[in-house]
């Protein structure tokens, strides 16, 4: 498929797809068309059997500097509520394959929310991350108040959202917002390497594990543990479980087929 605002490589490495936000002159500001394309591209990759993990990136200067302010500036509350501007964000929630954000430069507002909607984050040492919406007279609207608070705790989330201060990549790492920080030259390669390590495993077990981890944010502990147990049991209906355990017992490397 051709995209106006994305560049998609369905196989940047074995089992790994790469999606690049490509609106560089606007620092990858997330307009509605870009978000629609992103949801559609991720859905295609999510249903593609050879793809086992997806890396989402921008460019060195910006992962994304937020939702597109020009598109929102004149909107009314009714526009915001009734045009269903969040539909594509909701579609991102349903992606089952592991999603790794590779971020550099500005990671702000909706850009930070998009990063937090991914499952893991590899950051360039140049990344600056935060929710500066308060400076525009608004507040985060695509999950920032919830996901940032879950990730870094209430006091720091309050400080960042209420002052608009941004974090350096190192601060974000210490706060638990990103998995690792690496030099600017290698953040994308590092994210692809991480994706490759994930892609070696059974896609069935990966999807069930991702689903269970996400439920830790939605369910009380006891129900979450029951959901985990159901997914653990489901793994035993896969050929990959038989292969993984046989390979261990036969002292060889498993060959997972996704069945
Ligand atoms: N929206 C639209 N255009 C943008 C955005 C943006 N968020 N960010 C940058 N741009 C544009 C600039 O207008 C400029 O365009 P032009 O060259 O035509 O004037 C171009 O990108 C380059 O930007 P700058 O010249 O400003 O570059 P600087 O290096 O001087 O500054 C900054 C970089 C600091 C990142 C600065 O651009 C900035 O502050 N950007 C806005 C950051 C921000 O406030 N983000 C939050 C936006 S609101 C939001 O994300 C709410 C999310 C809720 C989800 C809603 C779903 C519908």
Tab-separated table of C-alpha atoms and ligand atoms in Angstrom:
chain	number	residue	atom	x	y	z
A	1	UNK	CA	0.000	0.000	0.000
A	2	UNK	CA	1.103	3.593	-0.656
A	3	UNK	CA	0.982	6.061	2.176
A	4	UNK	CA	1.253	9.839	2.152
A	5	UNK	CA	2.676	10.216	5.655
A	6	UNK	CA	4.343	6.866	6.324
A	7	UNK	CA	7.138	4.759	4.944
A	8	UNK	CA	6.580	1.069	5.588
A	9	UNK	CA	9.124	-1.711	5.229
A	10	UNK	CA	7.315	-5.001	5.919
A	11	UNK	CA	10.603	-6.827	6.409
A	12	UNK	CA	13.439	-4.664	7.672
A	13	UNK	CA	14.850	-7.795	9.349
A	14	UNK	CA	13.587	-11.389	9.606
A	15	UNK	CA	10.114	-11.222	11.174
A	16	UNK	CA	10.395	-7.466	11.806
A	17	UNK	CA	8.487	-4.662	10.081
A	18	UNK	CA	9.408	-0.986	10.253
A	19	UNK	CA	6.937	1.893	10.109
A	20	UNK	CA	8.356	5.392	9.823
A	21	UNK	CA	6.283	8.529	10.437
A	22	UNK	CA	7.120	10.741	7.483
A	23	UNK	CA	5.935	14.310	7.854
A	24	UNK	CA	9.330	15.809	8.556
A	25	UNK	CA	8.572	19.470	7.810
A	26	UNK	CA	5.956	19.506	10.577
A	27	UNK	CA	8.110	17.452	12.985
A	28	UNK	CA	5.763	14.512	12.333
A	29	UNK	CA	2.793	16.366	13.855
A	30	UNK	CA	0.031	13.780	14.033
A	31	UNK	CA	-2.790	14.972	11.835
A	32	UNK	CA	-5.930	12.899	11.358
A	33	UNK	CA	-4.821	11.540	7.987
A	34	UNK	CA	-1.478	10.386	9.377
A	35	UNK	CA	-3.170	8.687	12.330
A	36	UNK	CA	-5.633	6.952	9.989
A	37	UNK	CA	-2.771	5.725	7.816
A	38	UNK	CA	-0.871	4.558	10.877
A	39	UNK	CA	-3.819	2.553	12.192
A	40	UNK	CA	-4.366	1.010	8.748
A	41	UNK	CA	-0.671	0.158	8.258
A	42	UNK	CA	-0.376	-1.431	11.676
A	43	UNK	CA	-3.527	-3.470	11.089
A	44	UNK	CA	-2.110	-4.792	7.812
A	45	UNK	CA	1.162	-5.764	9.507
A	46	UNK	CA	-0.720	-7.219	12.474
A	47	UNK	CA	-2.510	-9.615	10.101
A	48	UNK	CA	0.571	-10.500	8.082
A	49	UNK	CA	1.866	-13.913	9.089
A	50	UNK	CA	5.607	-13.308	8.492
A	51	UNK	CA	5.597	-10.188	10.712
A	52	UNK	CA	6.261	-10.998	14.365
A	53	UNK	CA	7.234	-7.598	15.766
A	54	UNK	CA	6.863	-4.013	14.568
A	55	UNK	CA	9.191	-1.043	15.079
A	56	UNK	CA	7.642	2.431	14.918
A	57	UNK	CA	9.964	5.382	14.412
A	58	UNK	CA	10.129	8.983	13.211
A	59	UNK	CA	13.357	10.731	12.298
A	60	UNK	CA	16.373	11.955	14.267
A	61	UNK	CA	14.856	15.416	14.862
A	62	UNK	CA	11.415	14.276	15.944
A	63	UNK	CA	9.549	11.105	16.719
A	64	UNK	CA	6.479	13.363	16.781
A	65	UNK	CA	5.955	16.879	18.210
A	66	UNK	CA	2.331	16.174	19.121
A	67	UNK	CA	-1.080	16.227	17.561
A	68	UNK	CA	-1.371	18.717	14.715
A	69	UNK	CA	-2.133	22.053	16.363
A	70	UNK	CA	-3.236	23.700	13.098
A	71	UNK	CA	-5.932	21.049	12.758
A	72	UNK	CA	-7.245	21.583	16.300
A	73	UNK	CA	-6.852	25.319	16.843
A	74	UNK	CA	-10.342	26.291	15.638
A	75	UNK	CA	-12.175	23.164	16.728
A	76	UNK	CA	-15.192	23.361	19.015
A	77	UNK	CA	-15.850	20.953	21.872
A	78	UNK	CA	-18.524	19.360	19.697
A	79	UNK	CA	-16.021	18.877	16.858
A	80	UNK	CA	-13.649	17.169	19.256
A	81	UNK	CA	-16.362	14.948	20.724
A	82	UNK	CA	-18.452	14.106	17.669
A	83	UNK	CA	-15.930	13.846	14.850
A	84	UNK	CA	-14.513	10.852	16.661
A	85	UNK	CA	-10.951	12.106	16.276
A	86	UNK	CA	-9.789	9.346	18.584
A	87	UNK	CA	-10.997	6.473	16.394
A	88	UNK	CA	-7.549	5.711	14.983
A	89	UNK	CA	-6.023	5.856	18.474
A	90	UNK	CA	-8.526	3.209	19.547
A	91	UNK	CA	-7.499	1.026	16.615
A	92	UNK	CA	-3.871	1.156	17.810
A	93	UNK	CA	-4.980	-0.352	21.141
A	94	UNK	CA	-6.057	-3.508	19.310
A	95	UNK	CA	-2.711	-4.342	17.678
A	96	UNK	CA	-1.716	-7.790	18.976
A	97	UNK	CA	1.898	-7.938	17.844
A	98	UNK	CA	4.701	-6.408	19.902
A	99	UNK	CA	5.223	-2.749	19.031
A	100	UNK	CA	8.558	-1.094	19.746
A	101	UNK	CA	8.962	2.665	19.535
A	102	UNK	CA	12.374	3.954	18.425
A	103	UNK	CA	12.380	7.626	19.416
A	104	UNK	CA	14.710	10.571	18.919
A	105	UNK	CA	14.408	14.343	19.241
A	106	UNK	CA	10.970	15.747	20.074
A	107	UNK	CA	8.599	13.228	21.666
A	108	UNK	CA	5.873	15.595	22.793
A	109	UNK	CA	2.159	15.649	23.540
A	110	UNK	CA	0.426	13.181	21.229
A	111	UNK	CA	3.922	12.011	20.204
A	112	UNK	CA	4.660	10.972	23.766
A	113	UNK	CA	1.191	9.404	23.993
A	114	UNK	CA	1.841	7.471	20.794
A	115	UNK	CA	5.169	6.278	22.200
A	116	UNK	CA	3.411	5.173	25.394
A	117	UNK	CA	0.801	3.299	23.345
A	118	UNK	CA	3.684	1.121	22.113
A	119	UNK	CA	4.912	-1.798	24.215
A	120	UNK	CA	8.604	-0.913	24.570
A	121	UNK	CA	10.756	2.121	23.841
A	122	UNK	CA	14.333	2.507	22.663
A	123	UNK	CA	15.375	6.158	22.988
A	124	UNK	CA	18.163	8.138	21.420
A	125	UNK	CA	20.176	10.145	23.947
A	126	UNK	CA	18.842	13.253	22.146
A	127	UNK	CA	15.183	12.504	22.870
A	128	UNK	CA	13.144	15.027	24.876
A	129	UNK	CA	9.887	13.675	26.132
A	130	UNK	CA	6.853	15.208	27.737
A	131	UNK	CA	3.314	16.488	27.686
A	132	UNK	CA	3.497	20.248	27.014
A	133	UNK	CA	-0.246	20.647	26.247
A	134	UNK	CA	-0.769	22.841	29.341
A	135	UNK	CA	1.167	25.570	27.532
A	136	UNK	CA	-1.501	25.535	24.830
A	137	UNK	CA	-4.315	25.937	27.336
A	138	UNK	CA	-5.326	22.284	27.151
A	139	UNK	CA	-4.250	18.970	28.646
A	140	UNK	CA	-3.235	15.556	27.301
A	141	UNK	CA	-6.092	13.886	25.438
A	142	UNK	CA	-4.794	10.618	23.982
A	143	UNK	CA	-4.005	8.704	27.150
A	144	UNK	CA	-1.220	10.870	28.613
A	145	UNK	CA	-2.729	11.454	32.057
A	146	UNK	CA	-3.276	7.717	32.465
A	147	UNK	CA	-0.267	6.088	30.807
A	148	UNK	CA	2.310	8.583	32.064
A	149	UNK	CA	0.983	8.211	35.615
A	150	UNK	CA	1.103	4.409	35.374
A	151	UNK	CA	4.638	4.560	33.974
A	152	UNK	CA	6.337	7.131	36.205
A	153	UNK	CA	4.039	7.605	39.211
A	154	UNK	CA	1.787	10.434	40.304
A	155	UNK	CA	4.199	13.097	41.600
A	156	UNK	CA	6.351	13.230	38.464
A	157	UNK	CA	3.370	12.845	36.098
A	158	UNK	CA	1.646	15.746	37.882
A	159	UNK	CA	4.786	17.862	37.628
A	160	UNK	CA	5.291	17.182	33.926
A	161	UNK	CA	1.663	17.615	32.894
A	162	UNK	CA	0.979	20.654	35.081
A	163	UNK	CA	4.207	22.514	34.203
A	164	UNK	CA	4.812	21.260	30.655
A	165	UNK	CA	8.427	20.468	31.568
A	166	UNK	CA	10.076	17.872	29.336
A	167	UNK	CA	12.407	15.037	30.351
A	168	UNK	CA	15.799	14.244	28.895
A	169	UNK	CA	16.229	10.681	27.661
A	170	UNK	CA	18.270	9.801	30.753
A	171	UNK	CA	15.619	11.204	33.093
A	172	UNK	CA	12.971	9.259	31.176
A	173	UNK	CA	15.024	6.088	31.594
A	174	UNK	CA	15.469	6.654	35.330
A	175	UNK	CA	11.730	7.315	35.646
A	176	UNK	CA	10.889	4.026	33.883
A	177	UNK	CA	9.373	5.573	30.765
A	178	UNK	CA	11.787	4.022	28.253
A	179	UNK	CA	13.601	0.681	28.145
A	180	UNK	CA	17.027	2.006	27.218
A	181	UNK	CA	18.924	5.044	25.978
A	182	UNK	CA	21.570	4.689	23.293
A	183	UNK	CA	23.613	7.074	21.107
A	184	UNK	CA	21.698	8.863	18.347
A	185	UNK	CA	23.517	6.881	15.658
A	186	UNK	CA	22.145	3.551	16.828
A	187	UNK	CA	18.675	3.962	18.383
A	188	UNK	CA	16.903	2.539	15.342
A	189	UNK	CA	19.330	-0.375	14.935
A	190	UNK	CA	18.990	-1.107	18.638
A	191	UNK	CA	15.175	-1.142	18.362
A	192	UNK	CA	15.379	-3.485	15.364
A	193	UNK	CA	17.784	-5.739	17.298
A	194	UNK	CA	15.318	-5.867	20.202
A	195	UNK	CA	12.500	-6.655	17.754
A	196	UNK	CA	14.606	-9.468	16.216
A	197	UNK	CA	15.126	-11.036	19.638
A	198	UNK	CA	11.360	-10.962	20.188
A	199	UNK	CA	10.582	-12.192	16.658
A	200	UNK	CA	12.448	-15.458	17.278
A	201	UNK	CA	9.715	-16.604	19.634
A	202	UNK	CA	6.295	-18.115	19.045
A	203	UNK	CA	3.934	-15.418	17.728
A	204	UNK	CA	1.094	-17.145	19.555
A	205	UNK	CA	2.854	-16.978	22.910
A	206	UNK	CA	3.939	-13.389	22.161
A	207	UNK	CA	0.388	-12.248	21.437
A	208	UNK	CA	-1.068	-14.016	24.473
A	209	UNK	CA	1.669	-12.629	26.746
A	210	UNK	CA	1.188	-9.081	25.414
A	211	UNK	CA	-2.553	-9.349	25.972
A	212	UNK	CA	-2.065	-10.560	29.537
A	213	UNK	CA	0.433	-7.790	30.390
A	214	UNK	CA	-1.962	-5.136	29.066
A	215	UNK	CA	-4.676	-6.532	31.298
A	216	UNK	CA	-2.502	-5.732	34.325
A	217	UNK	CA	-3.574	-2.109	33.729
A	218	UNK	CA	-7.253	-2.889	33.417
A	219	UNK	CA	-8.129	-5.691	35.809
A	220	UNK	CA	-7.872	-6.154	39.571
A	221	UNK	CA	-4.945	-8.463	40.460
A	222	UNK	CA	-7.029	-11.587	41.026
A	223	UNK	CA	-8.862	-11.238	37.691
A	224	UNK	CA	-5.575	-10.448	35.948
A	225	UNK	CA	-4.057	-13.635	37.318
A	226	UNK	CA	-7.059	-15.612	36.055
A	227	UNK	CA	-6.681	-13.978	32.616
A	228	UNK	CA	-2.987	-14.879	32.624
A	229	UNK	CA	-3.815	-18.485	33.553
A	230	UNK	CA	-6.285	-18.711	30.657
A	231	UNK	CA	-3.673	-17.425	28.184
A	232	UNK	CA	-0.971	-19.693	29.637
A	233	UNK	CA	-3.304	-22.683	29.170
A	234	UNK	CA	-4.170	-21.569	25.622
A	235	UNK	CA	-0.477	-21.759	24.667
A	236	UNK	CA	-0.798	-25.533	25.106
A	237	UNK	CA	-3.118	-25.738	22.108
A	238	UNK	CA	-0.274	-24.574	19.843
A	239	UNK	CA	2.251	-26.639	17.923
A	240	UNK	CA	4.779	-24.023	19.037
A	241	UNK	CA	4.389	-25.107	22.671
A	242	UNK	CA	5.109	-28.723	21.690
A	243	UNK	CA	8.076	-27.573	19.595
A	244	UNK	CA	9.481	-25.271	22.307
A	245	UNK	CA	9.349	-27.895	25.029
A	246	UNK	CA	10.558	-30.756	22.767
A	247	UNK	CA	13.472	-28.613	21.595
A	248	UNK	CA	14.436	-27.931	25.210
A	249	UNK	CA	14.339	-31.640	26.073
A	250	UNK	CA	16.241	-32.560	22.892
A	251	UNK	CA	18.811	-29.813	23.612
A	252	UNK	CA	18.294	-28.015	20.288
A	253	UNK	CA	17.069	-24.595	19.167
A	254	UNK	CA	13.277	-24.451	18.655
A	255	UNK	CA	11.769	-23.631	15.256
A	256	UNK	CA	8.516	-21.772	15.882
A	257	UNK	CA	6.015	-21.702	13.029
A	258	UNK	CA	3.172	-19.714	14.536
A	259	UNK	CA	0.823	-22.695	14.663
B	1	LIG	N1	1.373	20.730	15.242
B	1	LIG	C1	1.496	21.364	14.051
B	1	LIG	N2	2.681	21.809	13.557
B	1	LIG	C2	3.766	21.633	14.312
B	1	LIG	C3	3.717	21.002	15.560
B	1	LIG	C4	2.447	20.535	16.028
B	1	LIG	N3	2.292	19.875	17.194
B	1	LIG	N4	4.966	20.981	16.088
B	1	LIG	C5	5.765	21.566	15.175
B	1	LIG	N5	5.051	21.972	14.109
B	1	LIG	C6	5.540	22.655	12.901
B	1	LIG	C7	5.843	24.123	13.190
B	1	LIG	O1	4.652	24.891	13.131
B	1	LIG	C8	6.818	24.429	12.075
B	1	LIG	O2	6.106	24.601	10.879
B	1	LIG	P1	6.474	25.854	9.897
B	1	LIG	O3	7.901	25.573	9.473
B	1	LIG	O4	5.486	25.732	8.796
B	1	LIG	O5	6.370	27.096	10.724
B	1	LIG	C9	7.611	23.137	11.935
B	1	LIG	O6	6.783	22.116	12.522
B	1	LIG	C10	8.931	23.160	12.674
B	1	LIG	O7	8.684	23.522	14.016
B	1	LIG	P2	9.436	24.746	14.739
B	1	LIG	O8	9.848	25.775	13.761
B	1	LIG	O9	8.568	25.190	15.881
B	1	LIG	O10	10.742	23.967	15.262
B	1	LIG	P3	11.630	24.342	16.556
B	1	LIG	O11	12.823	23.447	16.457
B	1	LIG	O12	11.838	25.794	16.660
B	1	LIG	O13	10.725	23.898	17.814
B	1	LIG	C11	9.299	22.403	19.074
B	1	LIG	C12	10.413	22.546	18.014
B	1	LIG	C13	9.813	22.886	20.432
B	1	LIG	C14	8.916	20.940	19.151
B	1	LIG	C15	8.074	23.270	18.661
B	1	LIG	O14	7.754	23.001	17.310
B	1	LIG	C16	6.841	23.020	19.475
B	1	LIG	O15	6.746	23.487	20.602
B	1	LIG	N6	5.855	22.251	18.922
B	1	LIG	C17	4.608	21.999	19.578
B	1	LIG	C18	4.754	20.978	20.693
B	1	LIG	C19	3.425	20.768	21.381
B	1	LIG	O16	2.890	21.649	22.009
B	1	LIG	N7	2.864	19.550	21.270
B	1	LIG	C20	1.579	19.232	21.831
B	1	LIG	C21	0.497	19.403	20.805
B	1	LIG	S1	-1.145	19.145	21.441
B	1	LIG	C22	-1.284	17.466	21.561
B	1	LIG	O17	-0.424	16.742	21.202
B	1	LIG	C23	-2.574	16.953	22.135
B	1	LIG	C24	-2.675	15.449	21.915
B	1	LIG	C25	-4.093	14.997	22.158
B	1	LIG	C26	-4.543	13.963	21.110
B	1	LIG	C27	-5.618	14.524	20.246
B	1	LIG	C28	-6.117	13.561	19.160
B	1	LIG	C29	-7.110	14.191	18.247
